Amino acid sequence: MNKFIFISGGVCSSLGKGVAASSLGALLEGRGLNVRMVKCDPYINVDAGTMNPYQHGEVYVTDDGAETDLDLGNYERFTSGRLSKANSVTTGQIYKSVIEKEREGRFLGRTIQVIPHITDEIKNRIMAVAKEDPDTDVVIVEIGGTVGDIESIPFLEAARQIIHEQERGNALSVHLTLIPEIAGLELKTKPTQHSVKAMQEQGIQPDVLICRAPVMLDEATIHKIASFTNVDFNAVFVSYDVKTTIYEMPLVFYEQKLDLVVLKKMGVESRHANLKNWRKMMEHLHARQGKVRIGIVGKYMELHDAYKSIYEALFHAGLACAVEIDLVKVDSAAFEENEAESTLGKNGASPVDGILIPGGFGGRGTNGMIKAAAWARQNNVPYFGICLGMQIMVIEWARNILKWEDADSTEFTENTKHPVISLLEEQIDVTNLGGTMRLGRSESIPHEGSKIFTAYKEKNIWERHRHRYEFANKYRAEMTNSGLIIGATTADGALVESVEWPDHPWGVGVQFHPEFKSKPTAAHPLFCAFIAAVKEKILSS
Ligand code: GLN
């Protein structure tokens, strides 16, 4: 069975299209269907890898090393469908491949046009995901942007063609709109009516509407929306604001029978809904007691999306450890000037209970991060360093324990006498920035007796990478002789994948990105171990 569901959005951006698409994916999985998710991004960048986190939020990395939009992170947190390079389609990729084919002479002299050449390329990509795995039942395609944007037109046109070419019920359009509230008094349906008209102008009649609204809508309003938009009354759903978490959305939509209506429209027999995991997750949410305060010391603090997967993974670990997580966001650049004590807290009565230093690029703010790491090490505060956060641990150790004051990464100081973090060998001749880092899933071996081994309880682990620099092997002996613990390496022992502080409750850095694999229904073992150590520390002090 290959069915297609196109999710588009109207009125404005940030309506939660990704969460709606993911929630629908979760519900269909709950009904026993195999779901694959695809994101179409109208921007001209080939991928999100070279985009500034301030502009675009975090770069999400898949197993096969695609650097994608953060919506793919939502897909992976909500569903179990495999994600790879094929699941992230951008205008840049589409044009690149069409132009390459044209240069190779594959169009035999024809004029290359948006329709059919660009739209065909989009359709082929979507079809390739559907065909990749014979067990795939449904492909959910989220079209980025808002209907009416110039950039989205080729994607909507490709969707229109697929809907038109498929047998009735094999391809659906789900459209998301906003129902704004004027002066806190009146809910307005007009923008939704206009948004559906804009879809109809593109030749697509939405089969299902999801209306983002501050509260559940009453029947009369839903009737009004249905009659103005030609959408069935029972196919208008409300994505109202929830007070708890976005992970409640699958259950919110289930209560409104979104999955049943979609199955019926697709002509799929109704099956038993298994939402045990999601219900259990909600039980965990309500069972949390107390709060822990985690200081995140990074340089993109103003924009929540810049560290999205890290914040989500901490939340998941909070569910698993029955504790609420309070994020204390510390701007590492500003922190360079401040005393650690005044920002992070004095011994004992600290305003943060744990420190997490996330990944990052460039030297700005790294001295603030080093200061935070030193403070956590000296004050026995649990510390979790991710990618750059691990490299910071190594630099801090070299500067403060080995007394190499100039120790640094060559990323920040090219000519330091002590380049304790240096370029990966394979990176030396790389000149192009896009897609050229050590990217994607690879194997690491946790060393027995290490904290990382205790956390995973596994002899080999597979995690995703995204970096150019690494622990410099020529300093391994001096680092370990002075006490720094190497917690994990690659299988051949060539690259250091994790370091730990000795005689410390929990100070662990990893060169990879565990946050990408954490789910609300299955928190990541390293995040759980970190939060467990934070809880333990609070109880014992
Ligand atoms: N900038 C560092 C490197 O390239 C760390 C990368 C990261 O934190 N993702 O190695």
Coordinates of C-alpha atoms and ligand atoms in Angstrom, one line a residue:
M1 CA 0.0 0.0 0.0
N2 CA 1.5 3.4 -1.0
K3 CA -0.6 6.4 0.2
F4 CA 0.5 10.0 0.2
I5 CA -0.5 12.8 2.6
F6 CA 0.6 16.3 1.8
I7 CA 0.7 18.7 4.7
S8 CA 0.7 22.4 3.8
G9 CA 0.2 25.5 5.8
G10 CA -1.5 28.8 5.4
V11 CA -2.0 32.3 7.0
C12 CA 1.4 32.4 8.7
S13 CA 4.4 30.3 9.6
S14 CA 5.2 28.7 13.0
L15 CA 1.7 27.1 13.3
G16 CA 3.1 23.8 14.3
K17 CA 2.9 22.1 10.9
G18 CA 5.9 19.9 11.8
V19 CA 4.3 18.8 15.0
A20 CA 0.9 18.2 13.3
A21 CA 2.6 16.1 10.6
S22 CA 4.6 14.2 13.2
S23 CA 1.5 13.6 15.3
L24 CA -0.4 12.3 12.4
G25 CA 2.5 10.0 11.7
A26 CA 2.5 8.8 15.3
L27 CA -1.2 8.1 15.1
L28 CA -1.0 6.1 11.9
E29 CA 1.9 4.1 13.3
G30 CA -0.3 3.5 16.3
R31 CA -2.8 2.0 13.8
G32 CA -0.1 -0.4 12.6
L33 CA 0.9 1.4 9.4
N34 CA 4.5 1.9 8.2
V35 CA 5.0 5.6 7.9
R36 CA 7.8 7.6 6.2
M37 CA 8.1 11.3 6.6
V38 CA 9.5 13.8 4.0
K39 CA 10.2 17.5 4.4
C40 CA 10.2 19.8 1.4
D41 CA 12.0 23.1 2.1
P42 CA 11.5 25.8 -0.4
Y43 CA 14.9 27.6 0.3
I44 CA 17.7 27.5 -2.3
N45 CA 20.4 26.2 0.1
V46 CA 21.2 22.6 -0.8
D47 CA 20.9 21.6 2.8
A48 CA 20.7 23.3 6.2
G49 CA 24.3 22.4 7.0
T50 CA 25.8 25.8 6.2
M51 CA 22.9 27.9 7.6
N52 CA 23.3 30.1 10.6
P53 CA 21.4 28.6 13.6
Y54 CA 20.1 32.1 14.3
Q55 CA 18.4 32.1 11.0
H56 CA 17.2 28.6 10.8
G57 CA 17.5 26.9 14.2
E58 CA 19.6 23.8 14.7
V59 CA 20.9 21.5 12.0
Y60 CA 19.5 18.1 12.5
V61 CA 21.7 15.2 11.4
T62 CA 20.4 11.8 10.2
D63 CA 22.1 8.4 10.5
D64 CA 23.4 8.7 6.9
G65 CA 24.8 12.2 7.6
A66 CA 22.3 14.5 6.0
E67 CA 22.3 17.9 7.6
T68 CA 18.6 18.8 7.6
D69 CA 15.9 21.0 8.8
L70 CA 14.9 20.6 12.5
D71 CA 11.5 19.3 11.5
L72 CA 13.2 16.0 10.8
G73 CA 14.0 15.9 14.5
N74 CA 10.3 16.1 15.3
Y75 CA 9.6 13.3 12.8
E76 CA 12.2 11.1 14.5
R77 CA 10.9 12.0 18.0
F78 CA 7.3 11.2 17.1
T79 CA 7.6 8.3 14.7
S80 CA 9.9 5.3 14.0
G81 CA 10.1 5.7 10.2
R82 CA 13.7 5.7 9.0
L83 CA 15.1 9.1 7.9
S84 CA 17.9 9.6 5.5
K85 CA 19.1 12.1 2.9
A86 CA 16.1 11.2 0.8
N87 CA 13.7 12.5 3.4
S88 CA 14.9 16.1 3.1
V89 CA 14.2 17.8 -0.2
T90 CA 15.2 21.4 -0.9
T91 CA 14.7 23.7 -3.8
G92 CA 18.5 23.9 -3.9
Q93 CA 18.9 20.1 -4.3
I94 CA 16.1 20.0 -7.0
Y95 CA 17.7 22.7 -9.1
K96 CA 21.2 21.4 -8.6
S97 CA 20.3 18.0 -9.9
V98 CA 18.2 19.3 -12.8
I99 CA 21.0 21.6 -13.9
E100 CA 23.5 18.8 -13.6
K101 CA 21.4 16.6 -15.8
E102 CA 21.1 19.5 -18.3
R103 CA 24.9 19.9 -18.4
E104 CA 25.2 16.2 -19.0
G105 CA 23.0 16.7 -22.0
R106 CA 20.3 14.3 -20.6
F107 CA 17.4 16.5 -21.8
L108 CA 18.3 16.1 -25.4
G109 CA 18.2 19.8 -26.3
R110 CA 14.8 20.5 -24.8
T111 CA 14.1 23.8 -22.9
I112 CA 14.2 23.1 -19.2
Q113 CA 11.2 24.6 -17.3
V114 CA 9.7 24.6 -13.8
I115 CA 6.8 22.6 -15.1
P116 CA 7.5 19.7 -16.0
H117 CA 11.2 19.4 -15.2
I118 CA 11.4 20.9 -11.7
T119 CA 8.1 19.4 -10.6
D120 CA 9.0 16.0 -12.1
E121 CA 12.2 16.0 -10.1
I122 CA 10.2 16.8 -6.9
K123 CA 7.7 14.0 -7.7
N124 CA 10.5 11.6 -8.4
R125 CA 12.1 12.3 -5.0
I126 CA 8.8 11.7 -3.2
M127 CA 8.1 8.5 -5.2
A128 CA 11.6 7.3 -4.4
V129 CA 10.9 7.5 -0.7
A130 CA 7.6 5.6 -1.2
K131 CA 9.4 2.8 -3.2
E132 CA 12.6 2.6 -1.1
D133 CA 11.1 0.1 1.3
P134 CA 8.4 -2.3 0.1
D135 CA 6.7 -2.2 3.5
T136 CA 6.0 1.6 3.4
D137 CA 2.2 2.2 3.7
V138 CA 2.1 6.0 3.9
V139 CA 4.4 8.8 3.0
I140 CA 3.7 12.1 4.8
V141 CA 5.1 15.0 2.9
E142 CA 5.3 18.3 4.7
I143 CA 5.7 21.3 2.4
G144 CA 7.6 24.1 4.1
G145 CA 6.5 27.7 3.9
T146 CA 3.0 29.1 3.5
V147 CA 0.6 28.8 0.6
G148 CA 1.0 31.9 -1.5
D149 CA 4.8 32.1 -1.1
I150 CA 6.5 32.2 -4.5
E151 CA 9.0 29.6 -3.4
S152 CA 6.5 26.9 -2.4
I153 CA 4.6 27.0 -5.8
P154 CA 6.6 24.1 -7.5
F155 CA 6.1 21.9 -4.4
L156 CA 2.4 22.5 -4.3
E157 CA 2.2 22.0 -8.0
A158 CA 4.0 18.6 -7.6
A159 CA 1.5 17.7 -4.8
R160 CA -1.4 18.7 -7.0
Q161 CA -0.1 16.5 -9.8
I162 CA 0.4 13.5 -7.5
I163 CA -3.1 14.0 -6.0
H164 CA -4.6 14.2 -9.5
E165 CA -2.7 11.2 -10.9
Q166 CA -3.3 8.8 -7.9
E167 CA -6.5 7.0 -7.5
R168 CA -9.0 8.7 -5.3
G169 CA -8.1 8.2 -1.7
N170 CA -4.4 7.4 -2.4
A171 CA -3.3 11.0 -1.9
L172 CA -4.7 13.5 0.5
S173 CA -4.2 17.1 1.2
V174 CA -4.1 18.2 4.9
H175 CA -4.0 22.0 5.3
L176 CA -3.1 23.8 8.5
T177 CA -4.3 27.3 9.2
L178 CA -4.6 29.8 12.0
I179 CA -7.8 30.9 13.8
P180 CA -6.7 34.1 15.5
E181 CA -8.4 35.7 18.4
I182 CA -9.1 39.4 18.3
A183 CA -8.6 41.3 21.5
G184 CA -9.0 38.0 23.5
L185 CA -12.7 38.1 22.5
E186 CA -13.6 36.7 19.2
L187 CA -12.2 33.8 17.1
K188 CA -11.9 34.7 13.4
T189 CA -12.3 32.2 10.6
K190 CA -11.7 34.5 7.7
P191 CA -8.0 33.9 7.3
T192 CA -8.7 30.2 7.1
Q193 CA -11.3 30.8 4.4
H194 CA -8.7 32.8 2.4
S195 CA -6.0 30.2 3.0
V196 CA -8.2 27.4 1.6
K197 CA -9.0 29.7 -1.4
A198 CA -5.3 30.1 -2.0
M199 CA -5.0 26.3 -2.0
Q200 CA -7.9 26.0 -4.4
E201 CA -6.1 28.5 -6.7
Q202 CA -3.2 26.1 -6.7
G203 CA -5.7 23.4 -7.8
I204 CA -5.8 21.6 -4.5
Q205 CA -8.9 21.1 -2.5
P206 CA -7.9 20.2 1.1
D207 CA -9.4 17.0 2.3
V208 CA -8.6 17.7 6.0
L209 CA -8.2 21.0 7.8
I210 CA -6.3 21.4 11.0
C211 CA -7.0 24.8 12.6
R212 CA -4.5 26.2 15.1
A213 CA -6.5 28.0 17.7
P214 CA -6.0 29.2 21.3
V215 CA -8.9 27.0 22.5
M216 CA -11.1 24.1 21.2
L217 CA -13.6 25.5 18.7
D218 CA -17.3 25.1 19.1
E219 CA -19.5 23.2 16.7
A220 CA -21.0 26.3 15.1
T221 CA -17.5 27.6 14.2
I222 CA -16.4 24.3 12.8
H223 CA -19.6 24.2 10.7
K224 CA -18.9 27.6 9.4
I225 CA -15.3 26.7 8.5
A226 CA -16.5 23.5 6.8
S227 CA -19.1 25.2 4.7
F228 CA -16.8 28.0 3.5
T229 CA -14.0 25.7 2.6
N230 CA -15.8 22.6 1.1
V231 CA -14.1 20.4 3.7
D232 CA -16.3 17.8 5.5
F233 CA -17.5 18.9 8.9
N234 CA -15.9 15.8 10.5
A235 CA -12.6 16.6 8.7
V236 CA -12.0 19.9 10.5
F237 CA -9.7 19.5 13.5
V238 CA -8.4 21.9 16.1
S239 CA -4.9 22.1 17.2
Y240 CA -5.5 24.1 20.3
D241 CA -2.8 25.3 22.7
V242 CA -1.9 22.7 25.2
K243 CA -0.5 23.6 28.6
T244 CA 1.6 20.5 28.9
T245 CA 3.9 19.6 26.0
I246 CA 3.8 19.2 22.2
Y247 CA 4.0 15.5 22.8
E248 CA 0.3 15.6 24.0
M249 CA -0.7 16.4 20.4
P250 CA -1.1 12.9 19.1
L251 CA -3.6 12.3 21.9
V252 CA -5.3 15.6 21.3
F253 CA -5.8 14.6 17.6
Y254 CA -6.8 11.1 18.6
E255 CA -9.6 12.4 20.8
Q256 CA -10.9 14.3 17.7
K257 CA -10.6 11.1 15.6
L258 CA -8.1 12.6 13.1
D259 CA -6.6 9.2 12.4
L260 CA -10.0 7.5 11.8
V261 CA -11.0 10.2 9.4
V262 CA -7.7 10.0 7.5
L263 CA -7.9 6.2 7.3
K264 CA -11.5 6.4 6.0
K265 CA -10.6 9.0 3.4
M266 CA -7.7 6.8 2.3
G267 CA -10.0 3.7 2.1
V268 CA -7.9 1.9 4.8
E269 CA -9.9 -0.4 7.1
S270 CA -9.9 0.9 10.6
R271 CA -7.6 -1.0 12.9
H272 CA -7.0 -1.0 16.7
A273 CA -5.2 2.1 17.9
N274 CA -2.2 1.3 20.1
L275 CA -1.2 4.5 21.8
K276 CA 0.2 2.9 25.0
N277 CA 3.6 4.7 24.7
W278 CA 2.0 8.1 24.4
R279 CA -0.3 7.5 27.3
K280 CA 2.5 6.2 29.4
M281 CA 4.5 9.3 28.5
M282 CA 1.7 11.5 29.8
E283 CA 1.6 9.5 33.0
H284 CA 5.3 10.2 33.4
L285 CA 4.8 13.9 32.8
H286 CA 2.3 14.1 35.6
A287 CA 4.4 12.0 38.0
R288 CA 7.3 14.4 37.9
Q289 CA 8.3 15.8 41.3
G290 CA 10.5 18.8 41.9
K291 CA 12.7 20.6 39.6
V292 CA 16.4 20.6 38.6
R293 CA 18.1 23.6 37.0
I294 CA 20.3 22.9 34.1
G295 CA 22.7 25.7 32.9
I296 CA 23.1 25.6 29.2
V297 CA 26.2 27.5 28.3
G298 CA 26.3 28.3 24.6
K299 CA 26.3 31.1 22.1
Y300 CA 22.9 31.0 20.5
M301 CA 20.9 31.5 23.6
E302 CA 18.2 33.9 22.3
L303 CA 16.8 31.4 19.9
H304 CA 15.2 28.3 21.4
D305 CA 15.3 26.4 18.2
A306 CA 19.1 26.7 18.0
Y307 CA 19.5 23.9 20.5
K308 CA 16.2 22.3 19.9
S309 CA 17.2 18.6 20.1
I310 CA 19.2 19.2 23.3
Y311 CA 16.3 20.9 25.1
E312 CA 14.0 18.1 24.0
A313 CA 16.4 15.4 25.1
L314 CA 16.7 17.0 28.5
F315 CA 12.9 17.1 28.7
H316 CA 12.7 13.4 27.8
A317 CA 15.3 12.6 30.5
G318 CA 13.2 14.6 33.0
L319 CA 10.3 12.3 32.1
A320 CA 12.4 9.2 32.7
C321 CA 13.9 10.5 35.9
A322 CA 10.5 12.0 37.2
V323 CA 11.8 15.5 37.5
E324 CA 11.0 18.8 35.8
I325 CA 13.9 20.5 34.0
D326 CA 14.4 24.2 34.4
L327 CA 16.6 25.6 31.7
V328 CA 19.0 28.3 32.7
K329 CA 20.4 29.8 29.5
V330 CA 23.8 31.3 29.9
D331 CA 25.3 33.3 27.0
S332 CA 28.9 32.1 26.8
A333 CA 30.2 35.2 25.2
A334 CA 28.7 37.5 27.9
F335 CA 29.9 35.0 30.6
E336 CA 33.5 35.5 29.5
E337 CA 33.5 38.8 31.4
N338 CA 31.7 37.5 34.6
E339 CA 32.7 35.7 37.6
A340 CA 31.6 32.0 37.4
E341 CA 30.3 32.2 41.0
S342 CA 28.0 35.1 40.4
T343 CA 26.5 33.6 37.3
L344 CA 26.4 29.9 38.0
G345 CA 26.4 30.0 41.8
K346 CA 28.5 29.7 44.9
N347 CA 29.4 26.3 46.3
G348 CA 26.4 24.6 47.8
A349 CA 23.7 27.2 47.1
S350 CA 24.1 27.2 43.3
P351 CA 21.5 28.5 41.0
V352 CA 22.3 25.7 38.6
D353 CA 22.4 22.0 39.5
G354 CA 24.1 20.8 36.3
I355 CA 25.9 22.3 33.3
L356 CA 25.5 21.3 29.7
I357 CA 27.7 22.7 26.9
P358 CA 26.2 22.0 23.5
G359 CA 27.9 21.8 20.1
G360 CA 29.1 24.9 18.3
F361 CA 31.4 26.4 15.8
G362 CA 33.9 29.3 15.9
G363 CA 35.8 30.7 18.9
R364 CA 33.3 33.3 20.1
G365 CA 32.3 32.6 23.7
T366 CA 34.6 29.5 24.1
N367 CA 36.5 31.1 27.0
G368 CA 33.2 31.5 28.8
M369 CA 32.5 27.8 28.2
I370 CA 36.0 26.9 29.5
K371 CA 35.2 28.9 32.6
A372 CA 31.9 27.1 33.1
A373 CA 33.6 23.7 32.7
A374 CA 36.3 24.6 35.2
W375 CA 33.6 25.7 37.7
A376 CA 31.7 22.5 37.2
R377 CA 34.8 20.4 37.6
Q378 CA 36.1 22.2 40.7
N379 CA 32.7 22.3 42.4
N380 CA 31.6 18.7 41.7
V381 CA 28.7 19.9 39.6
P382 CA 27.5 17.3 37.0
Y383 CA 28.6 18.4 33.6
F384 CA 27.6 17.1 30.1
G385 CA 29.7 18.2 27.1
I386 CA 28.4 17.5 23.7
C387 CA 30.8 17.7 20.7
L388 CA 32.2 21.2 21.2
G389 CA 31.3 20.7 24.9
M390 CA 33.7 17.7 25.0
Q391 CA 36.4 19.6 23.3
I392 CA 36.0 22.4 25.9
M393 CA 36.6 19.8 28.6
V394 CA 39.9 18.8 27.0
I395 CA 41.1 22.4 26.6
E396 CA 40.1 23.2 30.2
W397 CA 42.0 20.2 31.5
A398 CA 45.1 21.1 29.5
R399 CA 45.0 24.8 30.6
N400 CA 44.2 24.2 34.3
I401 CA 45.6 20.8 35.2
L402 CA 48.6 20.5 32.8
K403 CA 49.1 24.3 33.1
W404 CA 49.4 24.8 29.3
E405 CA 47.9 28.2 29.4
D406 CA 47.9 28.5 25.6
A407 CA 46.2 25.1 25.0
D408 CA 43.4 25.5 22.5
S409 CA 41.6 24.0 19.5
T410 CA 43.2 24.9 16.2
E411 CA 39.7 25.9 15.2
F412 CA 40.1 28.9 17.6
T413 CA 43.9 29.5 17.7
E414 CA 45.6 28.1 14.7
N415 CA 49.2 28.5 15.9
T416 CA 48.9 27.5 19.6
K417 CA 51.8 25.6 21.0
H418 CA 49.4 23.1 22.5
P419 CA 46.8 22.2 19.9
V420 CA 45.0 19.7 22.1
I421 CA 42.0 19.7 19.7
S422 CA 43.1 19.6 16.1
L423 CA 41.7 19.0 12.6
L424 CA 40.7 15.5 11.7
E425 CA 43.3 14.1 9.3
E426 CA 40.7 13.6 6.5
Q427 CA 39.8 17.3 6.9
I428 CA 43.1 18.8 6.1
D429 CA 42.6 19.2 2.4
V430 CA 38.9 20.1 2.5
T431 CA 38.0 23.5 1.1
N432 CA 34.2 23.3 0.5
L433 CA 32.2 23.9 3.7
G434 CA 28.9 22.1 2.7
G435 CA 28.5 18.5 3.7
T436 CA 32.2 17.9 4.3
M437 CA 32.4 17.3 8.1
R438 CA 32.7 13.9 9.8
L439 CA 28.9 13.4 9.5
G440 CA 26.4 10.7 10.5
R441 CA 26.3 7.5 12.3
S442 CA 29.4 5.6 13.3
E443 CA 30.5 3.1 16.0
S444 CA 32.1 3.9 19.3
I445 CA 33.3 1.5 22.0
P446 CA 32.7 2.6 25.6
H447 CA 35.5 1.4 27.9
E448 CA 34.4 -0.8 30.8
G449 CA 34.3 0.9 34.1
S450 CA 33.6 4.3 32.5
K451 CA 30.5 6.4 33.3
I452 CA 29.5 6.2 29.6
F453 CA 29.7 2.4 29.7
T454 CA 27.5 2.4 32.9
A455 CA 25.0 4.6 31.1
Y456 CA 24.6 2.6 27.9
K457 CA 25.3 -0.9 29.4
E458 CA 26.5 -1.8 25.9
K459 CA 29.8 -2.9 24.4
N460 CA 29.4 -0.9 21.2
I461 CA 27.2 2.1 20.5
W462 CA 26.2 3.9 17.3
E463 CA 25.8 7.6 17.5
R464 CA 25.8 10.5 15.0
H465 CA 28.7 12.9 14.4
R466 CA 29.0 16.4 13.0
H467 CA 32.5 17.8 13.5
R468 CA 35.8 18.6 11.8
Y469 CA 38.1 18.7 14.9
E470 CA 39.0 16.0 17.4
F471 CA 41.0 15.2 20.5
A472 CA 44.7 15.3 19.3
N473 CA 46.2 11.9 19.8
K474 CA 49.7 13.2 20.4
Y475 CA 48.5 14.4 23.8
R476 CA 46.7 11.2 24.8
A477 CA 49.5 10.0 27.2
E478 CA 49.9 13.3 29.0
M479 CA 46.2 13.8 29.3
T480 CA 45.5 10.3 30.7
N481 CA 48.7 10.3 32.9
S482 CA 47.4 13.5 34.5
G483 CA 44.1 11.7 35.2
L484 CA 41.7 12.6 32.4
I485 CA 39.7 9.4 31.5
I486 CA 39.1 8.3 28.0
G487 CA 35.6 6.9 28.2
A488 CA 35.2 5.7 24.6
T489 CA 37.1 5.5 21.3
T490 CA 36.3 4.4 17.8
A491 CA 36.4 0.6 17.3
D492 CA 40.0 0.9 15.9
G493 CA 41.0 3.0 18.9
A494 CA 42.1 5.8 16.6
L495 CA 39.7 8.6 17.6
V496 CA 38.8 9.6 21.2
E497 CA 35.0 9.7 21.3
S498 CA 34.4 10.5 25.0
V499 CA 36.3 11.9 28.0
E500 CA 35.5 11.9 31.7
W501 CA 36.8 13.7 34.8
P502 CA 38.2 11.6 37.5
D503 CA 36.9 11.9 41.1
H504 CA 33.9 13.8 40.0
P505 CA 30.2 12.9 40.4
W506 CA 29.5 13.0 36.6
G507 CA 31.6 15.0 34.2
V508 CA 31.3 13.4 30.8
G509 CA 32.0 14.8 27.3
V510 CA 31.1 13.0 24.0
Q511 CA 32.3 13.9 20.5
F512 CA 29.0 12.8 19.0
H513 CA 25.4 14.1 19.3
P514 CA 23.3 11.8 21.5
E515 CA 20.5 14.4 21.5
F516 CA 19.4 13.4 18.0
K517 CA 18.3 9.9 19.1
S518 CA 16.3 10.8 22.2
K519 CA 12.6 10.3 22.1
P520 CA 9.8 11.3 24.6
T521 CA 8.8 7.7 24.8
A522 CA 12.4 6.5 25.0
A523 CA 14.8 9.0 26.7
H524 CA 18.5 8.7 25.7
P525 CA 20.6 6.8 28.3
L526 CA 23.3 9.5 28.5
F527 CA 20.8 12.3 29.2
C528 CA 19.2 10.0 31.8
A529 CA 22.5 9.3 33.4
F530 CA 23.3 13.1 33.5
I531 CA 19.9 14.0 35.0
A532 CA 20.1 11.1 37.5
A533 CA 23.5 12.4 38.6
V534 CA 22.1 15.9 39.0
K535 CA 19.2 14.5 41.2
E536 CA 21.6 12.5 43.2
K537 CA 23.8 15.5 43.8
I538 CA 20.8 17.5 45.1
L539 CA 19.7 14.8 47.4
S540 CA 23.2 14.4 48.9
S541 CA 23.8 18.1 49.5
Ligands
GLN1 N1 33.5 23.1 16.0 C1 33.8 21.8 16.5 C2 34.3 20.9 15.3 O1 34.0 21.1 14.2 C3 32.6 21.1 17.2 C4 31.5 20.8 16.3 C5 30.2 20.6 17.0 O2 30.1 20.9 18.2 N2 29.2 20.1 16.4 O3 34.9 19.9 15.6

